[in-house]
Amino acid sequence: MDTHPQKHSHRTQRPLPPQDTADLKRGLSRSFQRITETAGLPRIRLHDARHGCATLLFAAGVPARMVMEILGHSQIAVTMNIYTHVSEGHRREAMDHMDRLLRRQPRR
């Protein structure tokens, strides 16, 4: 299963040649760096901003399908497997739920 879907032209919906995709990525990265510099933000890679975006959207309770569409993925597996991270707070919350479930007395 290919976890890196091929980039497509929004105009024609045809796959972009590899060189055009590389040029597009470089151009987006340069634009992103100029925008962050102008805004006085720390220098980070655009790729890292995508990770952060997905993580914050999930932490805010945005449904996975919506996050997938915002990031432009064609498969939800890409969004879930690559762009999300479990925070320590969520991990503790899940364990607290499990603890409550296991301590629950069975009904008679």
PDB file of C-alpha atoms in Angstrom:
ATOM      1  CA  MET A   1       0.000   0.000   0.000  1.00  0.00           C
ATOM      2  CA  ASP A   2       1.455   3.343  -1.061  1.00  0.00           C
ATOM      3  CA  THR A   3       1.400   5.755   1.902  1.00  0.00           C
ATOM      4  CA  HIS A   4       2.490   8.671  -0.288  1.00  0.00           C
ATOM      5  CA  PRO A   5      -0.258   9.210  -2.865  1.00  0.00           C
ATOM      6  CA  GLN A   6       0.799  10.782  -6.142  1.00  0.00           C
ATOM      7  CA  LYS A   7       0.241  14.544  -6.411  1.00  0.00           C
ATOM      8  CA  HIS A   8      -2.373  15.705  -8.927  1.00  0.00           C
ATOM      9  CA  SER A   9      -3.021  18.931 -10.772  1.00  0.00           C
ATOM     10  CA  HIS A  10      -6.151  20.566  -9.353  1.00  0.00           C
ATOM     11  CA  ARG A  11      -7.022  21.835 -12.808  1.00  0.00           C
ATOM     12  CA  THR A  12      -6.796  18.601 -14.800  1.00  0.00           C
ATOM     13  CA  GLN A  13      -6.869  15.982 -11.996  1.00  0.00           C
ATOM     14  CA  ARG A  14      -4.013  14.204 -13.797  1.00  0.00           C
ATOM     15  CA  PRO A  15      -0.853  13.053 -11.991  1.00  0.00           C
ATOM     16  CA  LEU A  16       1.941  15.607 -12.016  1.00  0.00           C
ATOM     17  CA  PRO A  17       5.308  14.576 -13.453  1.00  0.00           C
ATOM     18  CA  PRO A  18       7.931  14.009 -10.707  1.00  0.00           C
ATOM     19  CA  GLN A  19       9.881  17.160 -11.640  1.00  0.00           C
ATOM     20  CA  ASP A  20       6.772  19.336 -11.386  1.00  0.00           C
ATOM     21  CA  THR A  21       5.997  17.826  -7.972  1.00  0.00           C
ATOM     22  CA  ALA A  22       9.532  18.570  -6.729  1.00  0.00           C
ATOM     23  CA  ASP A  23       9.303  22.167  -8.015  1.00  0.00           C
ATOM     24  CA  LEU A  24       5.917  22.584  -6.339  1.00  0.00           C
ATOM     25  CA  LYS A  25       7.268  21.346  -2.990  1.00  0.00           C
ATOM     26  CA  ARG A  26      10.271  23.687  -3.173  1.00  0.00           C
ATOM     27  CA  GLY A  27       8.060  26.641  -4.040  1.00  0.00           C
ATOM     28  CA  LEU A  28       5.634  25.912  -1.213  1.00  0.00           C
ATOM     29  CA  SER A  29       8.484  25.541   1.267  1.00  0.00           C
ATOM     30  CA  ARG A  30      10.026  28.860   0.215  1.00  0.00           C
ATOM     31  CA  SER A  31       6.659  30.633   0.443  1.00  0.00           C
ATOM     32  CA  PHE A  32       6.013  29.124   3.873  1.00  0.00           C
ATOM     33  CA  GLN A  33       9.443  30.266   5.115  1.00  0.00           C
ATOM     34  CA  ARG A  34       8.816  33.830   3.878  1.00  0.00           C
ATOM     35  CA  ILE A  35       5.388  33.930   5.554  1.00  0.00           C
ATOM     36  CA  THR A  36       6.694  32.639   8.902  1.00  0.00           C
ATOM     37  CA  GLU A  37       9.650  35.021   8.792  1.00  0.00           C
ATOM     38  CA  THR A  38       7.392  37.999   8.035  1.00  0.00           C
ATOM     39  CA  ALA A  39       5.083  36.979  10.893  1.00  0.00           C
ATOM     40  CA  GLY A  40       8.054  36.724  13.277  1.00  0.00           C
ATOM     41  CA  LEU A  41       7.467  33.024  13.909  1.00  0.00           C
ATOM     42  CA  PRO A  42      10.205  30.473  14.598  1.00  0.00           C
ATOM     43  CA  ARG A  43      11.653  28.751  11.545  1.00  0.00           C
ATOM     44  CA  ILE A  44      10.076  25.300  11.101  1.00  0.00           C
ATOM     45  CA  ARG A  45       9.610  23.032   8.123  1.00  0.00           C
ATOM     46  CA  LEU A  46       6.250  23.039   6.346  1.00  0.00           C
ATOM     47  CA  HIS A  47       6.149  19.273   6.894  1.00  0.00           C
ATOM     48  CA  ASP A  48       6.396  19.822  10.672  1.00  0.00           C
ATOM     49  CA  ALA A  49       3.578  22.361  10.510  1.00  0.00           C
ATOM     50  CA  ARG A  50       1.377  19.698   8.859  1.00  0.00           C
ATOM     51  CA  HIS A  51       2.120  17.282  11.718  1.00  0.00           C
ATOM     52  CA  GLY A  52       1.293  19.973  14.245  1.00  0.00           C
ATOM     53  CA  CYS A  53      -1.884  20.919  12.417  1.00  0.00           C
ATOM     54  CA  ALA A  54      -3.181  17.341  12.415  1.00  0.00           C
ATOM     55  CA  THR A  55      -2.248  16.820  16.067  1.00  0.00           C
ATOM     56  CA  LEU A  56      -3.980  20.035  17.192  1.00  0.00           C
ATOM     57  CA  LEU A  57      -7.091  19.305  15.138  1.00  0.00           C
ATOM     58  CA  PHE A  58      -7.379  15.824  16.654  1.00  0.00           C
ATOM     59  CA  ALA A  59      -6.796  17.222  20.164  1.00  0.00           C
ATOM     60  CA  ALA A  60      -9.637  19.686  19.527  1.00  0.00           C
ATOM     61  CA  GLY A  61     -11.956  16.794  18.666  1.00  0.00           C
ATOM     62  CA  VAL A  62     -12.155  17.412  14.905  1.00  0.00           C
ATOM     63  CA  PRO A  63     -13.330  14.191  13.196  1.00  0.00           C
ATOM     64  CA  ALA A  64     -10.641  12.176  11.391  1.00  0.00           C
ATOM     65  CA  ARG A  65     -12.445  12.474   8.052  1.00  0.00           C
ATOM     66  CA  MET A  66     -12.366  16.285   8.274  1.00  0.00           C
ATOM     67  CA  VAL A  67      -8.650  16.311   9.196  1.00  0.00           C
ATOM     68  CA  MET A  68      -7.984  14.027   6.218  1.00  0.00           C
ATOM     69  CA  GLU A  69      -9.746  16.474   3.896  1.00  0.00           C
ATOM     70  CA  ILE A  70      -8.002  19.533   5.361  1.00  0.00           C
ATOM     71  CA  LEU A  71      -4.608  17.902   4.809  1.00  0.00           C
ATOM     72  CA  GLY A  72      -5.611  16.816   1.306  1.00  0.00           C
ATOM     73  CA  HIS A  73      -5.116  13.088   1.799  1.00  0.00           C
ATOM     74  CA  SER A  74      -6.972  10.603  -0.378  1.00  0.00           C
ATOM     75  CA  GLN A  75      -6.842   7.861   2.287  1.00  0.00           C
ATOM     76  CA  ILE A  76      -7.655   8.158   5.963  1.00  0.00           C
ATOM     77  CA  ALA A  77      -4.892   5.672   6.801  1.00  0.00           C
ATOM     78  CA  VAL A  78      -2.285   8.269   5.776  1.00  0.00           C
ATOM     79  CA  THR A  79      -3.767  10.815   8.156  1.00  0.00           C
ATOM     80  CA  MET A  80      -4.158   8.392  11.044  1.00  0.00           C
ATOM     81  CA  ASN A  81      -0.842   6.539  10.718  1.00  0.00           C
ATOM     82  CA  ILE A  82       1.531   9.329   9.802  1.00  0.00           C
ATOM     83  CA  TYR A  83       0.161  12.668  10.929  1.00  0.00           C
ATOM     84  CA  THR A  84      -1.267  11.990  14.362  1.00  0.00           C
ATOM     85  CA  HIS A  85       0.470  11.599  17.676  1.00  0.00           C
ATOM     86  CA  VAL A  86      -0.915  10.493  21.021  1.00  0.00           C
ATOM     87  CA  SER A  87      -0.399  13.117  23.691  1.00  0.00           C
ATOM     88  CA  GLU A  88       0.459  12.149  27.244  1.00  0.00           C
ATOM     89  CA  GLY A  89      -2.845  13.655  28.393  1.00  0.00           C
ATOM     90  CA  HIS A  90      -4.843  11.487  26.000  1.00  0.00           C
ATOM     91  CA  ARG A  91      -2.861   8.419  27.020  1.00  0.00           C
ATOM     92  CA  ARG A  92      -3.632   9.061  30.695  1.00  0.00           C
ATOM     93  CA  GLU A  93      -7.292   9.705  29.930  1.00  0.00           C
ATOM     94  CA  ALA A  94      -7.560   6.387  28.076  1.00  0.00           C
ATOM     95  CA  MET A  95      -5.934   4.550  30.980  1.00  0.00           C
ATOM     96  CA  ASP A  96      -8.317   6.256  33.436  1.00  0.00           C
ATOM     97  CA  HIS A  97     -11.254   5.016  31.347  1.00  0.00           C
ATOM     98  CA  MET A  98      -9.841   1.492  31.366  1.00  0.00           C
ATOM     99  CA  ASP A  99      -9.316   1.677  35.126  1.00  0.00           C
ATOM    100  CA  ARG A 100     -12.953   2.718  35.676  1.00  0.00           C
ATOM    101  CA  LEU A 101     -14.198  -0.060  33.387  1.00  0.00           C
ATOM    102  CA  LEU A 102     -12.179  -2.720  35.193  1.00  0.00           C
ATOM    103  CA  ARG A 103     -13.275  -1.545  38.653  1.00  0.00           C
ATOM    104  CA  ARG A 104     -16.955  -1.548  37.691  1.00  0.00           C
ATOM    105  CA  GLN A 105     -18.956  -4.187  39.550  1.00  0.00           C
ATOM    106  CA  PRO A 106     -20.890  -6.630  37.348  1.00  0.00           C
ATOM    107  CA  ARG A 107     -24.683  -6.345  37.490  1.00  0.00           C
ATOM    108  CA  ARG A 108     -26.538  -9.150  39.192  1.00  0.00           C
TER     109      ARG A 108
END
